[in-house]
Short mmCIF file of C-alpha atoms and ligand atoms in Angstrom, two decimals:
data_model
loop_
_atom_site.label_atom_id
_atom_site.label_comp_id
_atom_site.label_asym_id
_atom_site.label_seq_id
_atom_site.Cartn_x
_atom_site.Cartn_y
_atom_site.Cartn_z
CA MET A 1 11.23 25.88 0.44
CA THR A 2 7.88 27.42 0.91
CA THR A 3 4.93 27.44 -1.31
CA TRP A 4 2.78 29.91 -2.32
CA VAL A 5 -0.25 27.81 -2.51
CA GLU A 6 -2.70 28.92 0.10
CA GLY A 7 -2.97 26.68 3.30
CA ALA A 8 -0.53 24.02 2.06
CA ALA A 9 2.53 25.29 4.05
CA GLY A 10 2.62 23.25 7.28
CA SER A 11 -0.03 21.03 6.12
CA LEU A 12 0.44 17.18 5.52
CA PHE A 13 0.67 17.72 1.84
CA ASP A 14 3.31 20.49 1.99
CA ILE A 15 5.97 21.22 -0.79
CA ASP A 16 8.05 18.38 0.63
CA ASN A 17 5.41 15.68 -0.05
CA LEU A 18 3.79 16.26 -3.68
CA PRO A 19 2.24 12.77 -4.42
CA TYR A 20 0.89 11.98 -7.73
CA GLY A 21 -2.61 10.86 -8.69
CA VAL A 22 -5.13 10.60 -11.55
CA PHE A 23 -8.19 13.05 -11.74
CA SER A 24 -10.69 14.33 -13.71
CA ARG A 25 -13.00 17.22 -13.68
CA PRO A 26 -16.83 16.88 -15.09
CA GLY A 27 -17.01 16.10 -18.69
CA GLU A 28 -13.06 15.69 -18.83
CA GLU A 29 -10.75 12.68 -19.56
CA PRO A 30 -8.78 11.67 -16.46
CA ARG A 31 -5.10 12.61 -16.22
CA VAL A 32 -2.06 13.30 -14.20
CA GLY A 33 -2.01 15.62 -11.24
CA VAL A 34 -0.08 16.41 -8.37
CA ARG A 35 -1.35 17.09 -4.81
CA ILE A 36 -0.60 20.34 -2.82
CA GLY A 37 -2.40 21.26 0.33
CA ASP A 38 -5.78 20.77 -0.53
CA HIS A 39 -5.52 21.29 -4.26
CA VAL A 40 -4.52 19.14 -7.48
CA LEU A 41 -2.32 20.64 -10.09
CA ASP A 42 -3.22 19.84 -13.59
CA LEU A 43 0.22 18.80 -14.68
CA SER A 44 -0.53 18.54 -18.38
CA PRO A 45 -1.30 21.91 -19.69
CA VAL A 46 1.56 23.32 -17.30
CA ALA A 47 4.03 21.08 -18.85
CA ALA A 48 2.78 21.84 -22.35
CA ALA A 49 3.12 25.52 -21.87
CA GLU A 50 6.85 25.04 -20.65
CA MET A 51 7.40 22.64 -23.37
CA LEU A 52 8.54 19.82 -20.95
CA ASP A 53 10.18 16.90 -22.90
CA VAL A 54 7.79 14.50 -21.22
CA HIS A 55 4.79 16.67 -21.26
CA HIS A 56 2.80 13.86 -22.96
CA VAL A 57 3.19 11.59 -19.84
CA PHE A 58 0.79 13.86 -17.83
CA GLN A 59 -2.30 13.23 -20.61
CA GLU A 60 -2.44 9.67 -19.58
CA PRO A 61 -5.24 8.16 -17.47
CA SER A 62 -2.61 6.33 -15.40
CA LEU A 63 0.90 7.01 -13.93
CA ASN A 64 2.34 4.29 -15.74
CA ALA A 65 4.03 6.45 -18.49
CA LEU A 66 5.44 8.81 -16.07
CA MET A 67 6.73 5.75 -13.95
CA ALA A 68 8.26 4.08 -17.28
CA GLU A 69 10.51 7.24 -17.72
CA GLY A 70 12.71 6.10 -14.70
CA ARG A 71 14.34 7.68 -11.95
CA GLN A 72 16.34 10.37 -13.60
CA VAL A 73 13.02 11.82 -15.01
CA ARG A 74 11.08 11.27 -11.71
CA THR A 75 13.64 13.23 -9.96
CA SER A 76 13.79 16.06 -12.52
CA VAL A 77 9.96 15.99 -12.85
CA ARG A 78 9.73 16.55 -9.09
CA ALA A 79 12.41 19.29 -8.91
CA TRP A 80 10.50 21.04 -11.70
CA VAL A 81 7.15 20.56 -9.77
CA THR A 82 8.67 21.83 -6.58
CA GLY A 83 9.89 24.97 -8.46
CA LEU A 84 6.55 25.61 -9.87
CA LEU A 85 4.82 25.72 -6.57
CA SER A 86 7.47 27.65 -4.64
CA ASP A 87 8.72 30.00 -7.04
CA GLU A 88 6.36 33.30 -6.86
CA THR A 89 7.25 33.99 -10.60
CA GLU A 90 5.44 30.87 -11.81
CA ARG A 91 2.19 31.57 -9.69
CA ASP A 92 0.49 33.30 -12.92
CA LEU A 93 0.81 30.57 -15.04
CA VAL A 94 0.19 27.51 -12.48
CA GLU A 95 -2.60 29.00 -10.47
CA PRO A 96 -5.26 28.55 -13.18
CA HIS A 97 -4.52 24.82 -13.19
CA LEU A 98 -5.02 24.22 -9.45
CA TRP A 99 -8.24 22.65 -8.47
CA PRO A 100 -9.78 21.80 -5.13
CA VAL A 101 -9.33 18.02 -4.37
CA ALA A 102 -13.14 18.30 -3.26
CA ASP A 103 -14.07 19.39 -6.66
CA VAL A 104 -12.45 16.53 -8.94
CA THR A 105 -13.01 12.77 -9.26
CA LEU A 106 -9.77 10.61 -8.22
CA HIS A 107 -9.13 7.55 -9.99
CA LEU A 108 -6.91 4.31 -9.72
CA PRO A 109 -3.61 5.86 -10.22
CA VAL A 110 -1.82 2.79 -11.54
CA GLU A 111 -2.56 0.28 -14.35
CA VAL A 112 -1.49 -2.58 -12.03
CA ALA A 113 0.74 -5.07 -13.95
CA ASP A 114 1.63 -8.10 -11.48
CA TYR A 115 0.56 -7.93 -7.86
CA VAL A 116 2.53 -9.89 -5.04
CA ASP A 117 1.75 -9.66 -1.35
CA PHE A 118 4.08 -10.24 1.39
CA TYR A 119 4.01 -11.27 4.87
CA ALA A 120 6.89 -8.95 6.46
CA SER A 121 5.68 -8.41 9.98
CA LEU A 122 6.97 -10.55 12.66
CA ASP A 123 4.29 -9.62 15.19
CA HIS A 124 1.71 -10.33 12.56
CA ALA A 125 3.19 -13.62 11.36
CA SER A 126 3.62 -14.66 14.91
CA ASN A 127 -0.08 -13.62 16.03
CA VAL A 128 -1.46 -15.41 13.02
CA GLY A 129 0.77 -18.69 13.94
CA ARG A 130 -0.63 -18.62 17.26
CA ILE A 131 -4.12 -18.19 16.25
CA PHE A 132 -4.26 -20.68 13.40
CA ARG A 133 -1.92 -23.15 14.81
CA PRO A 134 -2.24 -22.96 18.47
CA ASP A 135 -0.41 -26.14 19.37
CA GLY A 136 2.33 -25.63 16.92
CA GLU A 137 5.35 -23.18 16.38
CA ALA A 138 4.06 -19.64 15.86
CA LEU A 139 6.58 -19.17 12.95
CA LEU A 140 7.27 -21.83 9.87
CA PRO A 141 11.02 -22.48 9.77
CA ASN A 142 11.44 -20.41 6.61
CA TRP A 143 10.05 -17.17 8.16
CA ARG A 144 13.36 -15.45 9.28
CA HIS A 145 15.25 -16.56 6.23
CA LEU A 146 13.10 -15.01 3.37
CA PRO A 147 10.22 -12.76 3.00
CA VAL A 148 7.28 -15.11 2.37
CA GLY A 149 4.80 -13.70 -0.40
CA TYR A 150 2.62 -15.10 -2.85
CA HIS A 151 1.42 -13.72 -6.34
CA GLY A 152 -2.18 -12.27 -5.97
CA ARG A 153 -4.57 -10.88 -8.51
CA ALA A 154 -3.90 -7.72 -10.03
CA GLY A 155 -7.25 -7.10 -11.78
CA THR A 156 -9.03 -6.68 -8.56
CA VAL A 157 -7.03 -4.26 -7.27
CA VAL A 158 -9.38 -1.03 -6.87
CA ALA A 159 -9.07 2.69 -5.84
CA SER A 160 -9.91 3.65 -2.36
CA GLY A 161 -13.61 4.46 -2.13
CA THR A 162 -14.66 1.51 -4.23
CA PRO A 163 -17.23 -0.66 -2.18
CA VAL A 164 -16.34 -3.99 -1.25
CA VAL A 165 -18.86 -6.81 -1.90
CA ARG A 166 -18.78 -9.29 0.92
CA PRO A 167 -17.59 -12.65 -0.89
CA MET A 168 -19.35 -15.96 -1.28
CA GLY A 169 -17.59 -19.07 -0.93
CA GLN A 170 -16.76 -22.19 0.83
CA ARG A 171 -15.93 -21.65 4.47
CA LEU A 172 -15.85 -23.75 7.80
CA SER A 173 -18.27 -22.51 10.24
CA THR A 174 -17.03 -21.08 13.25
CA GLY A 175 -16.33 -23.80 15.80
CA SER A 176 -16.63 -26.68 13.23
CA THR A 177 -13.60 -28.47 14.63
CA GLY A 178 -15.45 -31.18 16.59
CA GLU A 179 -15.01 -34.83 15.84
CA GLY A 180 -14.48 -36.26 12.20
CA PRO A 181 -13.22 -34.57 9.10
CA PRO A 182 -14.34 -31.05 8.70
CA THR A 183 -17.23 -30.22 6.15
CA PRO A 184 -17.33 -26.87 4.47
CA THR A 185 -20.70 -24.80 3.77
CA TYR A 186 -21.48 -22.32 0.99
CA GLY A 187 -22.22 -18.93 1.67
CA ALA A 188 -21.16 -15.34 2.60
CA SER A 189 -17.95 -14.84 4.65
CA VAL A 190 -18.72 -14.13 8.22
CA ARG A 191 -15.37 -13.38 9.10
CA LEU A 192 -14.47 -10.55 6.71
CA ASP A 193 -11.47 -8.76 7.79
CA ILE A 194 -8.83 -6.06 6.73
CA GLU A 195 -5.08 -5.93 6.33
CA ALA A 196 -3.47 -2.73 6.82
CA GLU A 197 -0.61 -2.71 4.52
CA LEU A 198 1.80 -0.56 2.54
CA GLY A 199 1.96 -0.99 -1.26
CA PHE A 200 5.21 -0.43 -3.27
CA VAL A 201 4.81 0.55 -7.10
CA VAL A 202 7.53 -0.51 -9.55
CA GLY A 203 8.21 2.11 -12.06
CA THR A 204 11.20 0.91 -14.08
CA GLY A 205 11.08 -2.86 -15.29
CA THR A 206 13.71 -5.36 -15.46
CA ALA A 207 14.78 -8.03 -18.41
CA LEU A 208 14.07 -11.79 -17.82
CA GLY A 209 16.73 -13.28 -16.00
CA ASP A 210 17.65 -10.02 -14.08
CA ARG A 211 17.64 -9.51 -10.30
CA VAL A 212 17.35 -6.35 -8.55
CA ARG A 213 19.79 -5.80 -5.91
CA VAL A 214 19.01 -4.22 -2.24
CA GLU A 215 20.72 -1.14 -3.42
CA GLU A 216 18.93 -0.72 -6.73
CA PHE A 217 15.35 -0.25 -4.80
CA ALA A 218 14.92 3.31 -5.80
CA ASP A 219 16.10 2.74 -9.39
CA HIS A 220 12.91 0.48 -9.66
CA VAL A 221 10.46 1.54 -7.27
CA PHE A 222 8.55 4.78 -8.23
CA GLY A 223 6.59 5.29 -5.00
CA VAL A 224 4.45 3.94 -1.96
CA VAL A 225 0.44 3.49 -1.60
CA GLY A 226 -1.71 2.86 1.25
CA LEU A 227 -3.12 -0.65 0.93
CA ASN A 228 -5.91 -2.63 2.35
CA ASP A 229 -5.91 -6.37 1.73
CA TRP A 230 -9.39 -7.20 2.24
CA SER A 231 -9.37 -10.81 3.46
CA ALA A 232 -12.25 -13.65 4.08
CA ARG A 233 -10.83 -15.33 7.04
CA ASP A 234 -13.28 -18.35 6.95
CA ILE A 235 -12.63 -18.92 3.27
CA GLN A 236 -8.78 -18.62 3.82
CA ALA A 237 -8.59 -20.93 6.60
CA TRP A 238 -10.34 -23.49 4.69
CA GLU A 239 -8.38 -23.23 1.26
CA TYR A 240 -4.87 -22.24 2.06
CA VAL A 241 -3.24 -25.37 2.69
CA PRO A 242 -1.13 -26.46 0.67
CA LEU A 243 -0.89 -23.81 -1.93
CA GLY A 244 -1.52 -20.52 -0.13
CA PRO A 245 -4.10 -17.77 -0.42
CA PHE A 246 -6.47 -17.85 -3.19
CA LEU A 247 -10.16 -16.65 -3.08
CA GLY A 248 -10.17 -15.64 0.60
CA LYS A 249 -7.91 -12.74 -0.72
CA SER A 250 -8.84 -12.10 -4.59
CA PHE A 251 -12.31 -10.29 -4.30
CA ALA A 252 -10.62 -6.78 -3.71
CA THR A 253 -7.58 -5.13 -2.76
CA SER A 254 -7.88 -1.36 -2.14
CA ILE A 255 -5.03 1.13 -2.76
CA SER A 256 -5.01 4.91 -2.26
CA HIS A 257 -5.58 7.52 -4.88
CA TRP A 258 -2.17 9.09 -4.19
CA VAL A 259 1.39 7.74 -5.03
CA THR A 260 3.89 9.09 -2.67
CA PRO A 261 7.15 9.29 -4.67
CA ILE A 262 10.20 7.51 -2.74
CA GLU A 263 12.09 10.96 -2.66
CA ALA A 264 9.39 12.38 -0.52
CA LEU A 265 10.42 9.61 2.17
CA GLU A 266 13.82 10.45 2.30
CA ALA A 267 13.58 11.42 6.08
CA ALA A 268 11.47 8.10 6.72
CA TRP A 269 14.15 5.75 6.26
CA CYS A 270 15.28 3.77 9.80
CA ASP A 271 17.20 0.77 10.86
CA LEU A 272 15.29 -2.28 10.70
CA PRO A 273 14.34 -3.72 14.19
CA GLY A 274 17.22 -6.45 13.90
CA GLN A 275 17.21 -9.80 11.83
CA ASP A 276 18.24 -13.05 13.59
CA PRO A 277 19.68 -15.21 11.93
CA ARG A 278 21.40 -12.88 9.73
CA PRO A 279 19.92 -13.20 6.20
CA LEU A 280 21.53 -14.46 2.98
CA ASP A 281 24.05 -11.98 1.33
CA TYR A 282 21.65 -11.28 -1.56
CA LEU A 283 19.31 -9.94 0.94
CA GLY A 284 21.77 -7.25 1.84
CA PRO A 285 21.56 -7.71 5.58
CA ASP A 286 24.23 -4.80 6.24
CA VAL A 287 22.60 -2.17 4.10
CA ALA A 288 18.63 -3.04 3.93
CA ARG A 289 16.35 -0.05 5.73
CA GLY A 290 13.12 0.00 7.37
CA LEU A 291 10.62 3.03 6.84
CA ASP A 292 9.25 5.08 9.79
CA ILE A 293 5.59 5.28 8.85
CA ALA A 294 2.76 5.64 11.13
CA VAL A 295 -0.55 4.00 10.56
CA GLU A 296 -4.14 4.35 11.83
CA VAL A 297 -6.74 1.97 11.12
CA GLU A 298 -10.16 3.75 11.68
CA LEU A 299 -13.36 1.75 11.81
CA ASP A 300 -16.61 3.68 11.26
CA GLY A 301 -15.05 6.86 12.54
CA GLU A 302 -12.93 5.59 15.33
CA VAL A 303 -9.38 4.85 15.62
CA VAL A 304 -9.03 1.09 16.45
CA SER A 305 -5.36 0.60 16.03
CA ARG A 306 -2.03 2.57 15.35
CA PRO A 307 0.52 -0.05 13.67
CA PRO A 308 4.05 1.17 13.34
CA TYR A 309 5.56 0.42 9.99
CA ARG A 310 9.09 0.76 11.65
CA SER A 311 8.62 -2.37 13.39
CA MET A 312 8.48 -4.56 10.10
CA TYR A 313 11.02 -7.38 10.01
CA TRP A 314 11.79 -7.41 6.22
CA SER A 315 12.82 -4.30 4.24
CA PRO A 316 10.91 -3.09 1.15
CA GLU A 317 14.24 -3.37 -0.60
CA GLN A 318 14.78 -7.10 0.54
CA MET A 319 11.25 -8.01 -0.65
CA LEU A 320 12.11 -6.54 -4.13
CA ALA A 321 15.29 -8.21 -4.19
CA HIS A 322 13.73 -11.47 -3.13
CA LEU A 323 10.92 -11.25 -5.41
CA THR A 324 13.57 -11.19 -8.34
CA VAL A 325 16.23 -13.16 -7.10
CA ASN A 326 15.16 -16.20 -9.48
CA GLY A 327 15.16 -13.81 -12.50
CA ALA A 328 11.24 -13.06 -12.67
CA SER A 329 11.19 -9.91 -14.52
CA LEU A 330 9.58 -6.55 -13.15
CA ARG A 331 6.99 -4.53 -15.36
CA THR A 332 6.03 -0.91 -14.89
CA GLY A 333 3.00 -0.97 -12.63
CA ASP A 334 3.85 -3.90 -10.75
CA LEU A 335 2.63 -3.71 -7.13
CA TYR A 336 3.75 -5.40 -4.03
CA ALA A 337 2.46 -5.14 -0.68
CA SER A 338 4.22 -5.39 2.71
CA GLY A 339 1.77 -7.85 4.22
CA THR A 340 -0.10 -6.63 7.41
CA ILE A 341 1.57 -4.02 9.32
CA SER A 342 1.36 -5.20 13.35
CA GLY A 343 3.31 -3.99 16.08
CA PRO A 344 4.21 -5.78 19.41
CA GLU A 345 1.47 -3.99 21.40
CA PRO A 346 -2.33 -5.11 21.15
CA GLY A 347 -3.32 -1.57 19.93
CA GLN A 348 -0.78 -1.97 17.15
CA ARG A 349 -2.37 -4.84 15.22
CA GLY A 350 -3.12 -4.50 11.50
CA SER A 351 -6.13 -6.84 11.29
CA PHE A 352 -9.34 -7.55 13.11
CA LEU A 353 -8.25 -11.31 13.12
CA GLU A 354 -5.53 -10.20 15.63
CA LEU A 355 -7.44 -7.49 17.37
CA SER A 356 -10.32 -9.88 18.12
CA TRP A 357 -7.78 -12.69 18.68
CA GLY A 358 -9.28 -15.06 16.19
CA GLY A 359 -12.75 -13.59 16.95
CA LYS A 360 -12.59 -14.73 20.53
CA GLU A 361 -11.92 -11.41 22.21
CA PRO A 362 -14.00 -8.60 20.92
CA PHE A 363 -12.32 -5.01 20.68
CA GLY A 364 -13.51 -1.63 20.43
CA ASN A 365 -17.44 -1.51 20.60
CA GLY A 366 -17.55 -5.16 21.02
CA ARG A 367 -16.42 -5.73 17.47
CA THR A 368 -14.97 -9.04 15.95
CA PHE A 369 -14.96 -9.06 12.04
CA LEU A 370 -16.58 -6.61 9.53
CA GLU A 371 -20.23 -6.02 9.21
CA ASP A 372 -22.21 -4.79 6.17
CA GLY A 373 -22.10 -1.08 6.16
CA ASP A 374 -18.90 -0.81 7.88
CA VAL A 375 -16.49 1.99 6.79
CA VAL A 376 -12.67 1.09 7.20
CA THR A 377 -10.02 3.89 6.52
CA LEU A 378 -6.43 3.53 6.73
CA ARG A 379 -4.20 6.66 7.31
CA TYR A 380 -0.47 7.05 7.01
CA THR A 381 2.03 9.70 8.07
CA ALA A 382 5.76 9.78 7.75
CA PRO A 383 8.42 12.54 8.77
CA GLY A 384 8.99 14.95 5.70
CA THR A 385 12.10 16.15 4.55
CA GLY A 386 10.95 19.58 5.31
CA GLY A 387 11.08 18.83 9.25
CA GLY A 388 7.17 18.20 9.64
CA ARG A 389 5.07 15.25 8.67
CA ILE A 390 3.75 14.14 5.59
CA ALA A 391 0.59 12.34 4.83
CA LEU A 392 0.57 9.36 2.33
CA GLY A 393 -2.72 8.48 0.59
CA GLU A 394 -5.32 7.27 2.60
CA VAL A 395 -7.44 4.18 1.61
CA SER A 396 -10.93 3.68 2.47
CA GLY A 397 -13.82 1.21 1.81
CA VAL A 398 -17.17 0.38 2.79
CA ILE A 399 -18.59 -3.10 2.93
CA GLU A 400 -21.65 -3.89 0.95
CA PRO A 401 -23.99 -7.16 1.59
CA ALA A 402 -23.03 -10.47 -0.21
CA ARG A 403 -24.93 -10.76 -3.72
CA ASP A 404 -27.51 -13.65 -4.07
CA1 CA B 501 -1.95 -9.40 2.97
#
């Protein structure tokens, strides 16, 4: 399959990728587009001209209406778009609706319903355990039996490019672990961090009381986004016992503009690195798969880490099965994140907490945590179904100073 769009063939946004996003042109309303090469295709007028049954979903300011149509519509729309962009006879109709990505504004692609964050990397969980609890077991007893997670704050999920204001709050000053009970101070976080993650976006919901089996993943998950779970480690360390992450996480979570449909990742599925002990049957230990996605963490223009998603212990399918095992229903727009992606090597760690080993071992150009003005960009690539590689949506953010 070859596309007629100039510059797209052989690029990271070739015809086997086709991620969806929401864009606008000056003076016009946001609507749904699909990316090909360095262009975005305005789907709404093309769908109307071809009298597609679901043409109305492309006029919406989010992907939710398209995602809610379900797996069958998702795959038929993808086949239709693939035809538009590869069939030379469609070119006269389609080409006037292609806009350079550089000339459009990209928006938050999804109206996020609920947001859940997991903790699925064995290397990340082990590293954090060693840093936060140096005298205890690195992993808590439940970790190898269930994908640990918590419910986050959907309303502060923002699009790539949105500045992140350094959070204020209660924190323990660095090194305040002397005699007597710890005493917090109030102020701007001095241990602001990233978490390089992948996010999974739910298209089709479920009824209250229903469960999603591991094999039903693609019936419910529409696609994948790049995700940065900004984290204030000093606020987090003071507040997280006994109920878990709260204000150290909820100030901002950034996601990519582009949502890569699950179908574009068909060549990226791979075996999990191995689960021991064998998970309970509802977690599908014989069928659950991993994803071979390469991640790059860039700080102020320099790559500081290359986490491999394929080293993740828990599968995205298992995370969804666990998220719904108690009958909690899913809604269109639900977002769940993988947790920080860290591999076994020091250069594969997906947070500054780990890269600097709790702030004790500066990395790169003498860095520990984020400084005002820092720009962090996360990039993701995967094997494409066409034999090359595809890019998932990148996610970027700049740190702004705390507000008085
Ligand atoms: Ca996280």
